[in-house]
Short mmCIF file of C-alpha atoms and ligand atoms in Angstrom, two decimals:
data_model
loop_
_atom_site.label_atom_id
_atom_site.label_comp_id
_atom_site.label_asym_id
_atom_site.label_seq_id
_atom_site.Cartn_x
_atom_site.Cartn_y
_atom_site.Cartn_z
CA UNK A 22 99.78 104.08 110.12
CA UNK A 23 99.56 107.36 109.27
CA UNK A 24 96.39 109.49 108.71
CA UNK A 25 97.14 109.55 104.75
CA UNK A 26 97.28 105.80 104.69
CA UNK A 27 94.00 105.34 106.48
CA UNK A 28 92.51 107.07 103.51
CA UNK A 29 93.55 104.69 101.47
CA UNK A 30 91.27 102.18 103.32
CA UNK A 31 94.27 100.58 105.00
CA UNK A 32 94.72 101.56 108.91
CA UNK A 33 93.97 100.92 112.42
CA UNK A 34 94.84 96.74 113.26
CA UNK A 35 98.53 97.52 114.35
CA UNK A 36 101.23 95.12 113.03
CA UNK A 37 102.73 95.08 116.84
CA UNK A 38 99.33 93.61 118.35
CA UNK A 39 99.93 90.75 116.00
CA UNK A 40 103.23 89.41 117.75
CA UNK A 41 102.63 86.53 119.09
CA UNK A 42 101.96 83.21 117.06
CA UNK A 43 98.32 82.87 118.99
CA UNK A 44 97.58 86.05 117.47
CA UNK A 45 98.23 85.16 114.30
CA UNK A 46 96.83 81.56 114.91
CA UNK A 47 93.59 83.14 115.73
CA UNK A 48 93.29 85.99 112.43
CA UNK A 49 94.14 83.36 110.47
CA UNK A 50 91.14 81.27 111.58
CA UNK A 51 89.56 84.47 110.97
CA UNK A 52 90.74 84.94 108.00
CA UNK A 53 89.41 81.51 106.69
CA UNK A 54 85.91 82.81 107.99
CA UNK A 55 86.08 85.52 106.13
CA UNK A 56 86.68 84.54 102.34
CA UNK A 57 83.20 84.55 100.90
CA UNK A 58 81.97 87.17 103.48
CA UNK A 59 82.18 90.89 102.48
CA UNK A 60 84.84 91.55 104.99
CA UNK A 61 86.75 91.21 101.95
CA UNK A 62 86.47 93.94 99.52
CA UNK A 63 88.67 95.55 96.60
CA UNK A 64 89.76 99.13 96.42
CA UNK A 65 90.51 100.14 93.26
CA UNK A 66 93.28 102.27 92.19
CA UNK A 67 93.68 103.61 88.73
CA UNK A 68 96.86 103.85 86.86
CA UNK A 69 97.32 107.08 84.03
CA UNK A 70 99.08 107.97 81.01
CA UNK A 71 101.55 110.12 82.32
CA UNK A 72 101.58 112.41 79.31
CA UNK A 73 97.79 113.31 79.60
CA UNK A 74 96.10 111.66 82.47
CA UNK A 75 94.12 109.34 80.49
CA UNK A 76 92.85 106.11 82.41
CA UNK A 77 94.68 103.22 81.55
CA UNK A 78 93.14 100.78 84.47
CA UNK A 79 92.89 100.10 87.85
CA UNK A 80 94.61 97.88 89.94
CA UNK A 81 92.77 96.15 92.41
CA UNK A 82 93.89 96.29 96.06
CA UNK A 83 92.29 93.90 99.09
CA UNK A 84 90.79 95.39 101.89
CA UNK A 85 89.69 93.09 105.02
CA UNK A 86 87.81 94.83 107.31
CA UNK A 87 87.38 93.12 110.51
CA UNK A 88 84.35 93.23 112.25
CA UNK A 89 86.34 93.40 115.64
CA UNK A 90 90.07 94.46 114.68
CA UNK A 91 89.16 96.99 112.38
CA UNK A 92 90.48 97.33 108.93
CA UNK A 93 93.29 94.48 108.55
CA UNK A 94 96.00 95.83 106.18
CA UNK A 95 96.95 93.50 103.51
CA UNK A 96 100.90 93.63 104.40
CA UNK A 97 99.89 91.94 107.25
CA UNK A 98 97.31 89.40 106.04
CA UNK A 99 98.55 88.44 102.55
CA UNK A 100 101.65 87.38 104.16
CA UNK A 101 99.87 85.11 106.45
CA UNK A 102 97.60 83.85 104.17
CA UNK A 103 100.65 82.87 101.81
CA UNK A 104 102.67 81.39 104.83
CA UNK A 105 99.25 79.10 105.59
CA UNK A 106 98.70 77.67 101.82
CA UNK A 107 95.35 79.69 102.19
CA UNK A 108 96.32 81.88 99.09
CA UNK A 109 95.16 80.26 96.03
CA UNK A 110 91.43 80.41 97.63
CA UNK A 111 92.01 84.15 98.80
CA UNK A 112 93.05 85.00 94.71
CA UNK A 113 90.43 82.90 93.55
CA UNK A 114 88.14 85.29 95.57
CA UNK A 115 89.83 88.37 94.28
CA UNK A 116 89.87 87.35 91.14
CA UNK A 117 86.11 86.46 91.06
CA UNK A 118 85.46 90.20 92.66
CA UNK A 119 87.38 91.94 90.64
CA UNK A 120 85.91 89.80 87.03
CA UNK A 121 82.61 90.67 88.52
CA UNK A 122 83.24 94.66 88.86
CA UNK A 123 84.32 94.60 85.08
CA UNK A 124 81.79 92.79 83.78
CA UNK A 125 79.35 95.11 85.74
CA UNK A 126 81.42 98.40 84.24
CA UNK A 127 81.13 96.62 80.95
CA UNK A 128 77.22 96.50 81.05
CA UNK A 129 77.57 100.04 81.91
CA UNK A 130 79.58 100.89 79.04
CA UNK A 131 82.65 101.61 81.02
CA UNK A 132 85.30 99.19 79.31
CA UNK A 133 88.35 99.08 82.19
CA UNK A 134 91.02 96.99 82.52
CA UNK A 135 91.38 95.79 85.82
CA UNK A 136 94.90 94.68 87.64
CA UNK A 137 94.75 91.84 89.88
CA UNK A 138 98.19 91.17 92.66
CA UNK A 139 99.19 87.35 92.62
CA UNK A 140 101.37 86.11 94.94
CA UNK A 141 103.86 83.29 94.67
CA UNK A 142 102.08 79.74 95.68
CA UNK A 143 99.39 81.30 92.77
CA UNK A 144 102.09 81.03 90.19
CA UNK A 145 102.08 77.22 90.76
CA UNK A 146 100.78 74.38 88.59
CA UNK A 147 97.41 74.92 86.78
CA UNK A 148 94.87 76.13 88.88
CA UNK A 149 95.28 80.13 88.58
CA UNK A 150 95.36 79.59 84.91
CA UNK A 151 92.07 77.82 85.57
CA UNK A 152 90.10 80.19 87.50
CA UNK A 153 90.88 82.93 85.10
CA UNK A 154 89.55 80.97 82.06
CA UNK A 155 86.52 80.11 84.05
CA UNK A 156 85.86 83.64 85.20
CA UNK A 157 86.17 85.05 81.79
CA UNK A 158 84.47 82.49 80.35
CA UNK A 159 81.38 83.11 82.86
CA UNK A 160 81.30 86.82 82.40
CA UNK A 161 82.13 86.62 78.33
CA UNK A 162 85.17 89.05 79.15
CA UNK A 163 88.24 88.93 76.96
CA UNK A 164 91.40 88.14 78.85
CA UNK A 165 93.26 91.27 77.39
CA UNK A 166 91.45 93.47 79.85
CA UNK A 167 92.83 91.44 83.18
CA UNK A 168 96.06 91.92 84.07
CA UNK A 169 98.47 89.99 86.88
CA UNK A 170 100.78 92.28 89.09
CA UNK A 171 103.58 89.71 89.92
CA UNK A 172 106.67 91.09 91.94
CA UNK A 173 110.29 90.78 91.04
CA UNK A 174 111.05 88.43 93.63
CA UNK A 175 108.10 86.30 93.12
CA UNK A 176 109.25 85.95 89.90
CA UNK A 177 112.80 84.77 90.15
CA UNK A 178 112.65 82.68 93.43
CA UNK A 179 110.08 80.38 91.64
CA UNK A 180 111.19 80.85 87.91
CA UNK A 181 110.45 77.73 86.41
CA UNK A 182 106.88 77.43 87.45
CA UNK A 183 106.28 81.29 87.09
CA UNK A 184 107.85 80.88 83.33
CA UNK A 185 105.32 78.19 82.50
CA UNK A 186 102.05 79.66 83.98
CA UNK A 187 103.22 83.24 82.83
CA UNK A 188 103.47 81.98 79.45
CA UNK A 189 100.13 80.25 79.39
CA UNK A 190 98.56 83.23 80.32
CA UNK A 191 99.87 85.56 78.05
CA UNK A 192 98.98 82.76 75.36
CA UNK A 193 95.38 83.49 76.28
CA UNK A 194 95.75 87.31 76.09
CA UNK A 195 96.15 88.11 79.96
CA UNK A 196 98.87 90.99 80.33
CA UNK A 197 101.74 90.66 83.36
CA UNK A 198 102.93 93.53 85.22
CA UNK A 199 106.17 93.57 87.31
CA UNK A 200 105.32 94.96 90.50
CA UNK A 201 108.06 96.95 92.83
CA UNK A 202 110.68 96.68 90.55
CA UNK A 203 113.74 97.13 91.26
CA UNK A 204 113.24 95.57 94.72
CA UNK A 205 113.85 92.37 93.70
CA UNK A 206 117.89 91.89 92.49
CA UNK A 207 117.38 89.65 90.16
CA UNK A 208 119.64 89.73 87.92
CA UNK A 209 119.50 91.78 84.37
CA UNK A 210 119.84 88.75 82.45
CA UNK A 211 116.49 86.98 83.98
CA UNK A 212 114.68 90.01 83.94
CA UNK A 213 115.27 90.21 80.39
CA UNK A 214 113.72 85.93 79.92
CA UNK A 215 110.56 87.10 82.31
CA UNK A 216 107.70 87.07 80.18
CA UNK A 217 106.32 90.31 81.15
CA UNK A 218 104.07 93.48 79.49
CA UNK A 219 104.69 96.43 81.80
CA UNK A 220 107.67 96.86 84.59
CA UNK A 221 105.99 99.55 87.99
CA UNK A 222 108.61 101.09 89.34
CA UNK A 223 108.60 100.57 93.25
CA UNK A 224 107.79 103.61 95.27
CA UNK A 225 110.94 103.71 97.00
CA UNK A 226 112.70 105.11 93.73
CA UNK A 227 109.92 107.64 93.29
CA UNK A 228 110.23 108.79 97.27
CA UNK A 229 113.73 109.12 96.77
CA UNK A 230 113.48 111.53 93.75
CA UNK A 231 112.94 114.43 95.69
CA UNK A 232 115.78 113.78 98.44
CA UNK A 233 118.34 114.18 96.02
CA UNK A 234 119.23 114.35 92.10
CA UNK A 235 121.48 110.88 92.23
CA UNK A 236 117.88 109.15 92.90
CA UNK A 237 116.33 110.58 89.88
CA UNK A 238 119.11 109.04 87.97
CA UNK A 239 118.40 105.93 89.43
CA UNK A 240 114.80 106.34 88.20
CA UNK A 241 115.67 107.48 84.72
CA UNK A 242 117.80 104.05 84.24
CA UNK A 243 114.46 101.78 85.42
CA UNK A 244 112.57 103.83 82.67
CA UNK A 245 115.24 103.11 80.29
CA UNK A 246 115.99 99.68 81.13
CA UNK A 247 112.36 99.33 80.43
CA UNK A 248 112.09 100.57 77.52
CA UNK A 249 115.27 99.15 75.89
CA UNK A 250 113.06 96.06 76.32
CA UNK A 251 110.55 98.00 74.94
CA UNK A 252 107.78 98.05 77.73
CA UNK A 253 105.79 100.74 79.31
CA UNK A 254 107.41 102.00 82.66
CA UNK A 255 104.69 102.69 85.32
CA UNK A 256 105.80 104.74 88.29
CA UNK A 257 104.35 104.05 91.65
CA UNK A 258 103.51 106.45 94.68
CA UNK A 259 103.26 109.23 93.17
CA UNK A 260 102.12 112.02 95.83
CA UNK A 261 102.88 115.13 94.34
CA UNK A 262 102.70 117.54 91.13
CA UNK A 263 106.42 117.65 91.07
CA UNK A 264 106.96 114.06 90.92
CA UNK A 265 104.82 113.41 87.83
CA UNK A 266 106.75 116.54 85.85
CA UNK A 267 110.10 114.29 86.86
CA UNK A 268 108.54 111.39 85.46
CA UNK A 269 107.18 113.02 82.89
CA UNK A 270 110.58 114.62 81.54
CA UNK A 271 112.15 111.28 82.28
CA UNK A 272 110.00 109.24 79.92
CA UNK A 273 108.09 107.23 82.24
CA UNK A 274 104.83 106.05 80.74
CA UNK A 275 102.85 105.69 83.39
CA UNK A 276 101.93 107.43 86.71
CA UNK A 277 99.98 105.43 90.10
CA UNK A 278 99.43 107.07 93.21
CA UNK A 279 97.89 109.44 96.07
CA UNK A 280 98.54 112.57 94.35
CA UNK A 281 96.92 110.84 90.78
CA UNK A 282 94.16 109.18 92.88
CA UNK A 283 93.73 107.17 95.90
CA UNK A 284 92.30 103.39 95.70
CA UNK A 285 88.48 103.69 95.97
CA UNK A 286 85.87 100.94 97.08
CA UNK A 287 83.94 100.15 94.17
CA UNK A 288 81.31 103.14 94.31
CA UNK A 289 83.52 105.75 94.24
CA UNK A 290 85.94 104.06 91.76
CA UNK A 291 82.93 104.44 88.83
CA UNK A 292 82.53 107.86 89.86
CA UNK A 293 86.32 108.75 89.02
CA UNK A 294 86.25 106.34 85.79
CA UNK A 295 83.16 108.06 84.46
CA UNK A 296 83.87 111.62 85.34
CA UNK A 297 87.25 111.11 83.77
CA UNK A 298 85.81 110.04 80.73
CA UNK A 299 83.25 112.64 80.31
CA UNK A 300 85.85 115.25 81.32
CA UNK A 301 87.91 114.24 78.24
CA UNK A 302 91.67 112.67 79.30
CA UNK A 303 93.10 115.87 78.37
CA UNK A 304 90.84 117.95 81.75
CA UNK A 305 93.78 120.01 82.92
CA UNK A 306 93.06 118.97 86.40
CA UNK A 307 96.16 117.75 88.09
CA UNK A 308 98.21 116.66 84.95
CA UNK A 309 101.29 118.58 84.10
CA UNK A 310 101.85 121.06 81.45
CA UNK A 311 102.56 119.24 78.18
CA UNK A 312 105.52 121.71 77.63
CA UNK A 313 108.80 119.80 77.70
CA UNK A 314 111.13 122.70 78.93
CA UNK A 315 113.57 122.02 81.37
CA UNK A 316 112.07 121.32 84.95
CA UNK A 317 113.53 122.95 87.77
CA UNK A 318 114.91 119.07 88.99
CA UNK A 319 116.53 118.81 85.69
CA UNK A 320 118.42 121.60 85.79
CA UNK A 321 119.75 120.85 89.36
CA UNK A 322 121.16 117.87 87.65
P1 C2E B 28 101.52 96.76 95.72
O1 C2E B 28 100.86 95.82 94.77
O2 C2E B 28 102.88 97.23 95.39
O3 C2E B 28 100.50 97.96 95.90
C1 C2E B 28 100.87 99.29 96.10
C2 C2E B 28 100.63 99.73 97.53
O4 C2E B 28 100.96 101.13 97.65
C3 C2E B 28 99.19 99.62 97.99
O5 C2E B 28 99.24 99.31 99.37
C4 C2E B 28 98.66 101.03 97.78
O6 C2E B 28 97.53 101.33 98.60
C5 C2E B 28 99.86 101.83 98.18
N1 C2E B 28 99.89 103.16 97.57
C6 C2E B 28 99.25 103.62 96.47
N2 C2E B 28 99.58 104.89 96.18
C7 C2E B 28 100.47 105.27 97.12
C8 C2E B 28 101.18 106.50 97.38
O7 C2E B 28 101.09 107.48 96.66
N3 C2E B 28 102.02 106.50 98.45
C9 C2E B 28 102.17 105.42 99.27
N4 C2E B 28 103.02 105.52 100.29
N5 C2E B 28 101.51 104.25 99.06
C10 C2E B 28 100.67 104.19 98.01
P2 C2E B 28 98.22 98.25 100.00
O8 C2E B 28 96.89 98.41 99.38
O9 C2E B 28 98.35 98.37 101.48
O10 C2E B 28 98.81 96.88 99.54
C11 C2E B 28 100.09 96.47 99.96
C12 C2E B 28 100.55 95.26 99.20
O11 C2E B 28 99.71 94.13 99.51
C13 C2E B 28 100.46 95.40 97.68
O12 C2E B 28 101.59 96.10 97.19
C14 C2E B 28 100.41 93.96 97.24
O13 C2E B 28 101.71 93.41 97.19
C15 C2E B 28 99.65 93.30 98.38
N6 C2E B 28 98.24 93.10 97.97
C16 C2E B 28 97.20 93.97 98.02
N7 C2E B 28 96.08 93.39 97.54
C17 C2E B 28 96.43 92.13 97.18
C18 C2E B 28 95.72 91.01 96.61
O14 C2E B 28 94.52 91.07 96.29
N8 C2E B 28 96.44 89.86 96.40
C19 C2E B 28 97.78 89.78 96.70
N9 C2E B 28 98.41 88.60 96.46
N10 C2E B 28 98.46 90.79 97.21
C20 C2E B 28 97.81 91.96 97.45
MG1 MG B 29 100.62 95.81 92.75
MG1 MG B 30 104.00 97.73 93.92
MG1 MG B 31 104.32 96.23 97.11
#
């Protein structure tokens, strides 16, 4: 892990200590012990208009930090915790943290919807339907401010039960998102029966923009396959100036990242959101310039 990524809260507890199945026997057990303790926390990360760097929400990102291992980065943890059957009681938890933050920003005036990553055990039967309805219901929130990140894959390997929870969902008002897309290979004619809101491009398509002009091609058709189903694109990993002005040129409606912001523990997350508002979403800082001349990358192409 690099030093950039341990700014993001994610670092340290290397992936090649955690080899052997003992290992993983043993932070799993760990990771059992640590569901209702605050080992677990969200970061928050907030997505932005791309056109003027207005907040449109934050997606919510787990952090475990270990009292021994260190910070425990969710690639390695959510994995095990879906391989175990220990997920629907880790999202429960998320989802009761991150209800609780909104409500909280609500009874500070700060009204911001907040994006919650499922995985694919949630997606069966009834109970993540039930949580949500219960949270909301506890905290008098209304279900158009939480939204699900689902992935592509998640979506197609278990279609029929992801098809009837998505649906049940978005019958109470809960958005979806469809996280790393273009990751996934489904095929275009499932992708176009998902019941989704808003497609994220994956970061690899938004890294790849700046190796060469063929990749921003690539990205332009994601944006446009969105929209011909007429949803918001959201582009992912966005680390520098010149990749929003791409995005910006090439439609995309929505901009995530390190260069935009990084994910925050709570604290610092209502800093950003209230700053931002009192700044006025137009504050010049790092947005690009509204005019929609030709960028240097489009005239390459
Ligand atoms: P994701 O949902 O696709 O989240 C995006 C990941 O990219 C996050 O990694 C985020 O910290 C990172 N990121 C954000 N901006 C940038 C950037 O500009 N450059 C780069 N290189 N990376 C950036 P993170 O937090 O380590 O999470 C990894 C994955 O773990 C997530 O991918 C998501 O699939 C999963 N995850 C995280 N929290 C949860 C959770 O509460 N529940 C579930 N089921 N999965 C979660
Ligand atoms: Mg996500
Ligand atoms: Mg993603
Ligand atoms: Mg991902």
């Amino acid at each position: 892990y690099t030093a950039k990524a341990d700014r993001t809260g994610v670092a340290a507890y290397s992936v090649h200590r955690d080899q052997n199945s003992a290992d993983r026997l043993s932070l799993l057990a760990e990771l059992r012990k640590a569901l209702n303790t605050d080992e677990l926390e969200l970061y928050y990360q907030p997505k932005l208009a791309t056109r003027d760097g207005s907040t449109l929400g934050v997606e919510a990102l787990l952090r475990w930090q270990h009292p021994q291992r260190g910070k425990v980065p969710p690639d390695l943890f959510i994995p095990l915790a879906e391989r175990s059957g220990i997920m629907p009681l880790l999202t429960e938890r998320v989802i009761g943290l991150a209800l609780a933050q909104m409500a909280a920003w609500r009874d500070a005036g700060m009204y911001v919807p907040i994006a919650v990553n499922v995985s694919p055990s949630d997606l069966i039967g009834d109970r993540l339907t039930d949580v949500i309805i219960a949270g909301l219901d506890s905290y008098s929130l209304p279900a158009a401010m939480l939204q699900l990140e689902i992935t592509e894959r998640m979506a197609t390997q278990q279609i029929e039960a992801a098809n009837n929870t998505l649906h049940r969902l978005r019958a109470l008002g809960v958005t979806i998102s469809l996280d790393d897309f273009g990751t996934g290979y489904s095929s275009l004619l499932r992708l176009h029966m998902l019941p989704v809101d808003e497609i994220k491009i994956d970061r690899v398509f938004v890294a790849a923009m700046s190796e060469d002009t063929e990749s921003i091609g690539i990205v332009r058709a994601l944006v446009d396959l969105a929209h011909a189903r007429g949803l918001p694109a959201i582009a992912e990993g966005v680390e520098t100036q010149d990749e929003w002005q791409v995005l910006y040129s090439l439609g995309c409606d929505g901009v995530q990242g390190w260069h935009v912001a990084m994910p925050m523990p709570h604290a610092q997350a209502t800093a950003w959101v209230k700053a931002r508002t009192a700044l006025s979403p137009l504050a010049p800082r790092a947005h690009p310039t509204l005019d929609r001349g030709v960028t240097s990358h489009e005239k390459a192409i």
